[in-house]
Coordinates of C-alpha atoms in Angstrom, one line a residue:
M9 CA 4.0 56.4 -38.1
A10 CA 0.7 57.3 -39.6
L11 CA -0.6 58.3 -36.2
R12 CA 2.4 60.7 -35.6
V13 CA 1.9 62.3 -39.1
S14 CA -1.8 62.8 -38.4
R15 CA -1.1 64.5 -35.0
K16 CA 1.4 66.9 -36.7
I17 CA -1.1 67.8 -39.4
Y18 CA -3.9 68.2 -36.8
R19 CA -1.7 70.7 -34.8
E20 CA -0.9 72.7 -37.9
I21 CA -4.5 73.0 -38.8
L22 CA -5.5 74.2 -35.4
N23 CA -2.7 76.7 -35.2
K24 CA -3.2 78.2 -38.6
R25 CA -5.1 81.5 -38.8
V26 CA -5.7 81.3 -42.5
F27 CA -7.5 78.4 -44.1
S28 CA -7.0 77.5 -47.8
T29 CA -10.7 77.0 -48.6
P30 CA -12.3 80.0 -50.5
L31 CA -15.1 80.5 -48.0
L32 CA -12.8 80.6 -45.0
T33 CA -10.2 82.8 -46.8
A34 CA -12.8 85.5 -47.3
R35 CA -13.7 85.5 -43.6
H36 CA -10.3 85.2 -41.9
C37 CA -7.7 86.9 -44.3
S38 CA -6.5 90.3 -43.1
S39 CA -3.9 92.7 -44.4
S40 CA -3.0 93.6 -40.9
A41 CA -0.5 91.3 -39.1
Q42 CA -0.7 93.2 -35.8
T43 CA -4.1 92.2 -34.6
A44 CA -5.8 88.8 -34.8
P45 CA -9.5 88.8 -35.7
N46 CA -12.0 88.3 -32.9
I47 CA -13.3 84.8 -33.6
P48 CA -16.7 83.9 -32.0
H49 CA -16.7 80.9 -29.6
S50 CA -19.0 78.9 -31.9
A51 CA -16.6 79.5 -34.8
K52 CA -13.7 78.2 -32.7
K53 CA -15.7 75.0 -31.9
G54 CA -16.4 74.6 -35.5
R55 CA -12.8 75.0 -36.4
I56 CA -11.7 72.4 -33.9
L57 CA -14.3 70.0 -35.1
T58 CA -13.3 70.5 -38.7
G59 CA -9.6 70.0 -37.9
A60 CA -10.4 66.9 -35.9
T61 CA -12.4 65.4 -38.7
I62 CA -9.7 66.1 -41.2
G63 CA -7.1 64.7 -38.9
L64 CA -9.1 61.5 -38.4
V65 CA -9.7 61.1 -42.1
I66 CA -6.0 61.5 -42.9
A67 CA -4.9 59.2 -40.1
G68 CA -7.4 56.6 -41.1
G69 CA -6.5 56.7 -44.7
A70 CA -2.8 56.6 -43.9
Y71 CA -3.2 53.6 -41.6
V72 CA -5.4 51.7 -44.1
S73 CA -2.8 52.2 -46.8
T74 CA -0.3 50.4 -44.6
V75 CA -2.4 47.3 -43.7
D76 CA -2.7 44.3 -45.8
E77 CA -5.9 43.5 -47.9
A78 CA -7.0 40.7 -45.7
T79 CA -7.0 42.8 -42.5
F80 CA -8.9 45.5 -44.2
C81 CA -11.4 43.0 -45.5
G82 CA -12.0 41.8 -42.0
W83 CA -12.7 45.3 -40.8
L84 CA -15.2 45.8 -43.7
F85 CA -17.1 42.6 -42.8
S86 CA -17.2 43.7 -39.1
A87 CA -18.5 47.1 -40.1
T88 CA -21.4 45.7 -42.0
K89 CA -22.8 44.3 -38.8
L90 CA -23.7 47.8 -37.9
L91 CA -26.5 47.6 -40.5
N92 CA -28.2 44.6 -38.9
P93 CA -30.3 46.7 -36.4
F94 CA -31.6 48.8 -39.4
F95 CA -32.8 45.7 -41.3
A96 CA -34.5 44.4 -38.2
L97 CA -36.7 47.4 -38.2
L98 CA -38.0 46.6 -41.7
D99 CA -40.7 44.2 -42.8
P100 CA -38.9 40.8 -43.2
E101 CA -39.7 40.5 -47.0
V102 CA -38.6 44.2 -47.6
A103 CA -35.4 43.5 -45.8
H104 CA -34.8 40.4 -47.8
R105 CA -35.5 42.3 -51.1
L106 CA -33.0 45.0 -50.1
A107 CA -30.3 42.5 -49.2
V108 CA -30.7 40.7 -52.6
S109 CA -30.6 44.0 -54.4
A110 CA -27.5 45.1 -52.6
A111 CA -25.7 41.8 -53.4
A112 CA -26.8 42.1 -57.0
R113 CA -25.3 45.6 -57.4
G114 CA -22.1 44.8 -55.6
W115 CA -22.9 46.9 -52.6
I116 CA -21.6 44.2 -50.2
P117 CA -18.0 43.4 -49.2
R118 CA -16.1 40.8 -51.1
E119 CA -14.0 38.2 -49.2
K120 CA -10.3 38.7 -50.2
R121 CA -8.9 36.3 -47.7
P122 CA -8.2 32.9 -49.1
D123 CA -9.8 29.8 -47.5
P124 CA -7.4 27.6 -45.6
S125 CA -6.5 24.6 -47.7
N126 CA -7.5 22.1 -45.0
I127 CA -11.2 23.1 -45.2
G128 CA -11.6 22.5 -48.9
L129 CA -13.2 19.3 -50.3
E130 CA -13.9 17.7 -53.6
V131 CA -17.3 16.2 -54.5
W132 CA -18.4 15.0 -57.9
G133 CA -15.0 16.1 -59.3
R134 CA -15.7 19.6 -58.2
K135 CA -13.6 21.5 -55.7
F136 CA -15.3 23.4 -53.0
S137 CA -13.1 26.0 -51.3
N138 CA -15.0 25.5 -48.1
P139 CA -18.1 23.5 -47.0
I140 CA -20.3 26.4 -46.1
G141 CA -22.9 27.3 -48.6
L142 CA -26.0 29.4 -49.0
A143 CA -29.2 27.4 -49.5
A144 CA -31.9 28.0 -52.0
G145 CA -34.6 30.4 -51.1
F146 CA -32.5 33.5 -50.7
D147 CA -31.6 34.3 -54.3
K148 CA -34.7 32.8 -55.9
N149 CA -34.2 34.5 -59.3
A150 CA -30.5 34.2 -59.7
E151 CA -30.0 38.0 -59.3
A152 CA -27.2 38.1 -56.8
F153 CA -25.3 34.8 -56.9
D154 CA -22.0 36.4 -58.1
G155 CA -22.0 38.9 -55.2
L156 CA -23.0 36.1 -52.7
L157 CA -20.2 33.9 -53.8
G158 CA -17.9 36.9 -53.3
L159 CA -18.9 36.9 -49.7
G160 CA -16.9 33.8 -49.2
F161 CA -19.4 31.0 -49.6
G162 CA -18.1 27.7 -50.9
F163 CA -21.3 27.3 -52.9
V164 CA -24.5 29.1 -53.6
E165 CA -27.8 27.5 -54.6
V166 CA -30.3 29.6 -56.5
G167 CA -34.1 28.9 -56.8
S168 CA -36.4 27.2 -56.4
V169 CA -37.0 27.9 -60.0
T170 CA -40.4 27.0 -61.6
P171 CA -41.1 26.9 -65.3
V172 CA -43.8 29.6 -65.2
P173 CA -43.5 32.9 -63.1
Q174 CA -45.8 32.9 -60.1
E175 CA -46.6 35.3 -57.3
G176 CA -46.5 32.8 -54.5
N177 CA -48.8 33.0 -51.5
P178 CA -50.5 36.2 -50.3
K179 CA -48.5 38.6 -48.1
P180 CA -47.5 38.8 -45.3
R181 CA -45.7 35.5 -45.7
I182 CA -42.4 35.9 -43.8
F183 CA -42.3 36.2 -40.0
R184 CA -39.4 36.7 -37.6
L185 CA -39.0 35.0 -34.3
P186 CA -36.6 36.3 -31.6
E187 CA -35.4 32.7 -31.1
G188 CA -33.3 33.1 -34.2
A189 CA -35.8 31.7 -36.6
I190 CA -38.0 32.5 -39.5
I191 CA -41.4 31.2 -40.6
N192 CA -42.1 31.5 -44.3
R193 CA -45.0 30.5 -46.6
C194 CA -43.7 32.1 -49.8
G195 CA -44.8 29.3 -52.1
F196 CA -42.1 29.3 -54.8
N197 CA -42.6 33.0 -55.7
G198 CA -40.3 33.8 -58.6
E199 CA -39.8 35.1 -62.1
G200 CA -39.7 31.8 -63.8
I201 CA -37.2 29.7 -65.7
V202 CA -36.8 32.1 -68.7
A203 CA -35.7 35.0 -66.5
V204 CA -33.3 32.8 -64.5
A205 CA -31.8 31.3 -67.7
K206 CA -31.1 34.8 -69.1
R207 CA -29.3 35.9 -66.0
L208 CA -27.2 32.7 -65.7
G209 CA -26.5 32.8 -69.4
A210 CA -25.2 36.4 -69.2
Q211 CA -23.0 35.6 -66.3
H212 CA -21.7 32.5 -68.0
A213 CA -20.8 34.4 -71.2
K214 CA -19.1 37.1 -69.2
R215 CA -16.9 34.6 -67.4
K216 CA -16.0 32.9 -70.6
L217 CA -15.0 36.3 -72.1
D218 CA -12.9 37.1 -69.1
E219 CA -11.1 33.8 -69.4
T220 CA -10.5 34.4 -73.0
S221 CA -9.1 37.9 -72.4
R222 CA -6.6 36.4 -69.9
N223 CA -5.4 34.0 -72.6
S224 CA -6.3 31.0 -70.6
S225 CA -6.3 28.6 -73.6
S226 CA -4.5 26.0 -71.5
P227 CA -6.4 26.0 -68.2
T228 CA -4.5 25.2 -65.0
D229 CA -5.8 22.6 -62.6
E230 CA -7.2 25.3 -60.4
A231 CA -9.2 26.8 -63.3
K232 CA -10.4 23.4 -64.3
H233 CA -12.1 22.9 -61.0
K234 CA -13.7 26.2 -60.8
G235 CA -17.5 26.3 -60.8
K236 CA -19.7 27.4 -63.7
A237 CA -20.2 30.7 -61.9
G238 CA -16.5 31.4 -61.5
P239 CA -14.7 30.9 -58.2
G240 CA -17.5 29.1 -56.4
I241 CA -19.9 26.3 -57.0
L242 CA -23.4 27.1 -58.3
G243 CA -26.4 24.9 -57.6
V244 CA -29.8 25.3 -59.2
N245 CA -32.8 24.2 -57.2
L246 CA -35.8 23.1 -59.3
G247 CA -39.5 23.3 -58.3
K248 CA -42.9 22.8 -59.7
N249 CA -45.6 25.3 -60.4
K250 CA -48.5 25.3 -58.0
T251 CA -51.1 24.6 -60.7
S252 CA -49.0 22.1 -62.6
E253 CA -50.7 18.8 -63.2
D254 CA -47.4 17.1 -64.3
A255 CA -44.7 17.6 -61.8
A256 CA -42.1 15.6 -63.7
A257 CA -42.6 17.7 -66.8
D258 CA -41.8 20.8 -64.7
Y259 CA -38.5 19.3 -63.4
V260 CA -37.6 18.0 -66.8
Q261 CA -38.0 21.5 -68.3
G262 CA -35.7 22.8 -65.6
V263 CA -33.0 20.2 -66.5
H264 CA -33.2 21.0 -70.2
T265 CA -33.0 24.8 -69.7
L266 CA -30.7 25.3 -66.8
S267 CA -28.2 22.4 -66.7
Q268 CA -25.6 24.1 -68.9
Y269 CA -25.2 26.9 -66.3
A270 CA -25.1 24.8 -63.1
D271 CA -22.6 22.7 -61.2
Y272 CA -25.3 20.5 -59.8
L273 CA -29.1 20.3 -59.9
V274 CA -31.6 19.8 -57.0
I275 CA -35.1 18.3 -57.2
N276 CA -37.0 20.0 -54.5
V277 CA -39.9 17.8 -53.3
S278 CA -40.0 19.1 -49.7
S279 CA -41.3 22.6 -49.5
P280 CA -44.3 22.7 -47.2
N281 CA -45.8 25.7 -49.0
T282 CA -46.8 24.1 -52.3
P283 CA -49.9 21.9 -52.0
G284 CA -49.1 18.2 -52.7
L285 CA -45.4 18.7 -53.2
R286 CA -44.3 16.6 -50.2
M287 CA -46.4 13.7 -51.5
L288 CA -43.6 13.3 -54.1
Q289 CA -41.4 12.0 -51.3
G290 CA -43.3 8.7 -51.3
R291 CA -41.4 5.7 -52.5
K292 CA -43.3 5.1 -55.8
Q293 CA -43.8 8.8 -56.6
L294 CA -40.1 9.6 -55.9
E295 CA -38.9 6.7 -57.9
D296 CA -41.0 7.6 -60.9
L297 CA -39.9 11.3 -60.7
V298 CA -36.2 10.7 -60.3
K299 CA -36.2 8.2 -63.3
K300 CA -37.8 10.8 -65.6
V301 CA -35.5 13.6 -64.5
Q302 CA -32.4 11.3 -64.8
A303 CA -33.5 10.3 -68.3
A304 CA -33.9 13.9 -69.3
R305 CA -30.4 14.7 -68.0
D306 CA -28.8 11.6 -69.6
E307 CA -30.1 12.3 -73.0
M308 CA -28.3 15.7 -73.2
Q309 CA -24.8 16.1 -74.6
W310 CA -22.1 16.2 -71.9
G311 CA -18.4 16.9 -71.9
E312 CA -15.6 14.8 -70.4
E313 CA -16.9 15.5 -66.9
G314 CA -20.1 13.6 -67.6
P315 CA -23.7 14.2 -66.6
L316 CA -24.5 16.9 -64.1
P317 CA -24.9 15.7 -60.4
L318 CA -28.5 15.3 -59.4
L319 CA -29.7 15.6 -55.8
V320 CA -33.1 15.4 -54.0
K321 CA -34.0 17.8 -51.2
I322 CA -36.1 16.2 -48.4
A323 CA -38.1 17.4 -45.4
P324 CA -37.1 17.0 -41.8
D325 CA -40.7 15.8 -40.9
L326 CA -40.4 12.3 -42.2
S327 CA -41.0 9.0 -40.4
K328 CA -38.4 6.3 -40.1
E329 CA -40.3 4.3 -42.8
D330 CA -40.3 7.3 -45.1
L331 CA -36.5 7.7 -44.6
E332 CA -35.9 4.1 -45.4
D333 CA -38.0 4.4 -48.6
I334 CA -36.0 7.5 -49.7
A335 CA -32.7 5.8 -49.0
A336 CA -33.7 2.8 -50.9
V337 CA -34.7 4.9 -54.0
A338 CA -31.5 7.0 -53.7
L339 CA -29.3 3.9 -53.7
A340 CA -31.2 1.9 -56.3
L341 CA -31.2 4.8 -58.8
C342 CA -27.7 6.0 -58.0
L343 CA -28.6 9.5 -56.9
D344 CA -25.6 11.8 -56.5
G345 CA -26.8 13.0 -53.2
L346 CA -29.5 14.2 -50.8
I347 CA -29.9 17.6 -49.3
I348 CA -31.1 17.5 -45.7
S349 CA -33.1 19.4 -45.0
N350 CA -35.9 21.8 -45.9
T351 CA -38.0 23.8 -43.4
T352 CA -40.1 22.1 -40.8
V353 CA -43.9 22.3 -40.2
S354 CA -43.3 21.4 -36.6
R355 CA -42.6 24.0 -33.8
P356 CA -39.9 22.7 -31.5
D357 CA -39.2 24.4 -28.2
P358 CA -38.6 27.2 -27.5
V359 CA -40.5 28.5 -30.6
S360 CA -43.7 26.7 -29.7
K361 CA -44.3 29.2 -26.8
N362 CA -44.2 32.2 -29.2
P363 CA -47.6 33.3 -30.6
V364 CA -46.0 33.9 -34.0
A365 CA -45.4 30.1 -34.1
R366 CA -49.1 29.7 -35.0
E367 CA -48.4 31.2 -38.4
V368 CA -48.7 28.6 -41.2
G369 CA -45.4 27.9 -43.0
G370 CA -42.0 26.3 -42.8
L371 CA -39.7 27.1 -39.9
S372 CA -36.0 27.6 -40.4
G373 CA -33.2 28.8 -38.2
K374 CA -31.7 27.7 -34.9
P375 CA -34.7 25.7 -33.6
L376 CA -34.4 23.4 -36.7
F377 CA -30.8 22.5 -36.0
N378 CA -31.3 19.4 -33.8
L379 CA -34.2 18.1 -35.9
S380 CA -32.3 18.4 -39.2
T381 CA -29.1 17.0 -37.7
N382 CA -30.9 13.9 -36.5
I383 CA -32.4 13.3 -39.9
L384 CA -28.9 13.8 -41.4
K385 CA -27.5 11.2 -39.1
E386 CA -30.4 8.7 -39.8
M387 CA -29.9 9.0 -43.6
Y388 CA -26.2 8.6 -43.3
V389 CA -26.7 5.4 -41.4
L390 CA -29.5 4.2 -43.7
T391 CA -27.2 4.5 -46.8
K392 CA -24.7 2.3 -45.1
A393 CA -25.0 -0.8 -43.0
E394 CA -28.5 -0.3 -41.6
L395 CA -30.0 -0.4 -45.1
A396 CA -28.8 -3.9 -45.6
E397 CA -30.3 -4.9 -42.2
C398 CA -33.7 -3.4 -43.3
L399 CA -33.6 -5.3 -46.6
E400 CA -32.8 -8.6 -44.8
R401 CA -35.5 -7.9 -42.2
D402 CA -38.2 -7.4 -44.9
G403 CA -37.1 -10.4 -46.9
F404 CA -35.5 -8.7 -49.9
K405 CA -32.4 -10.1 -51.5
S406 CA -31.4 -6.8 -53.0
I407 CA -32.3 -3.2 -52.9
T408 CA -33.8 -3.5 -56.5
E409 CA -36.4 -5.9 -55.1
A410 CA -37.5 -3.3 -52.5
V411 CA -38.0 -0.4 -54.8
G412 CA -41.6 0.1 -55.7
V413 CA -42.8 -2.9 -53.7
D414 CA -45.7 -0.9 -52.1
C415 CA -47.2 -0.3 -55.6
R416 CA -47.0 -3.9 -57.0

């Protein structure tokens, strides 16, 4: 119907000798009806082009008005792919900065299509609309998490957040590889915990105000399970400053300052770009760190949902013995979960053949898939039957006996 209407309007525009716009009226109006003005060939082409453009706009607008919101949303997401070649021409860090700024200002599409109910899941009493999330490292300073959740992610993790602002490592520090990968050595560059707390607090207050204005004094079950950022789940990834001599104090400060705005917290001990950070993955170091962070969390006041879930993010470059130690600590201290994995310092094929692969930093992207998936599989097994076998093999009666044994 819309197409027929647009064709009719298009024909009328082309057949008319008088246009309604002031500039064209002055040129083409004539008091004589007997002779038509002699229109130059270039003017005719311009008139045809103008008419065609107007027709297409009218037709497109008429058709869009007849389609449902979900279909239009799909078109919008497809259209944004046209911008990808433009971003590929930019410096990687500049492209990243532009993407974050666009998301922060709402210049990206919002997903209006509801997730199918069969892909939702509930973890820690929190409902995830889908299991696909955005890892920490993209929105380091919590500038754009609302827009990113609007893209359709089931959860978004901001950070890593350090207590004190720091510039990170010297530029350039992000490198693209055509194999669908990135090498970065950013080094926890960020604005610090105060700036992040202000942004999260402002968004939290805005959401509470919106809820109040909707007279939601008796929240439905759906509202009860929404995240602290609104429709999605918000995680906050905590890091330590490069020059900090007390890593645990940095993480504890993150817990005290940011817990009230998050749905879960992450202890990041696996970035390869902060000197000495990965040493915290050792059994004794990790045990001491987790105990201090858990104590800081548990001493805070919590509602009926209880303490905030606490997770540890580990590297994919760990030995089998390292994985066994981490699994033992996780189970003994009742960690709420593990995030697997961070970037890798290895260079698996086919990346290893690329000269850019010699750049120092952590590799992420497609080449990391097999490595991280294997670590995920190993840790899943270790926190089930195989852990019991390891304890029995090493002569321990319980997991408690195994924790900290290397330091006794």
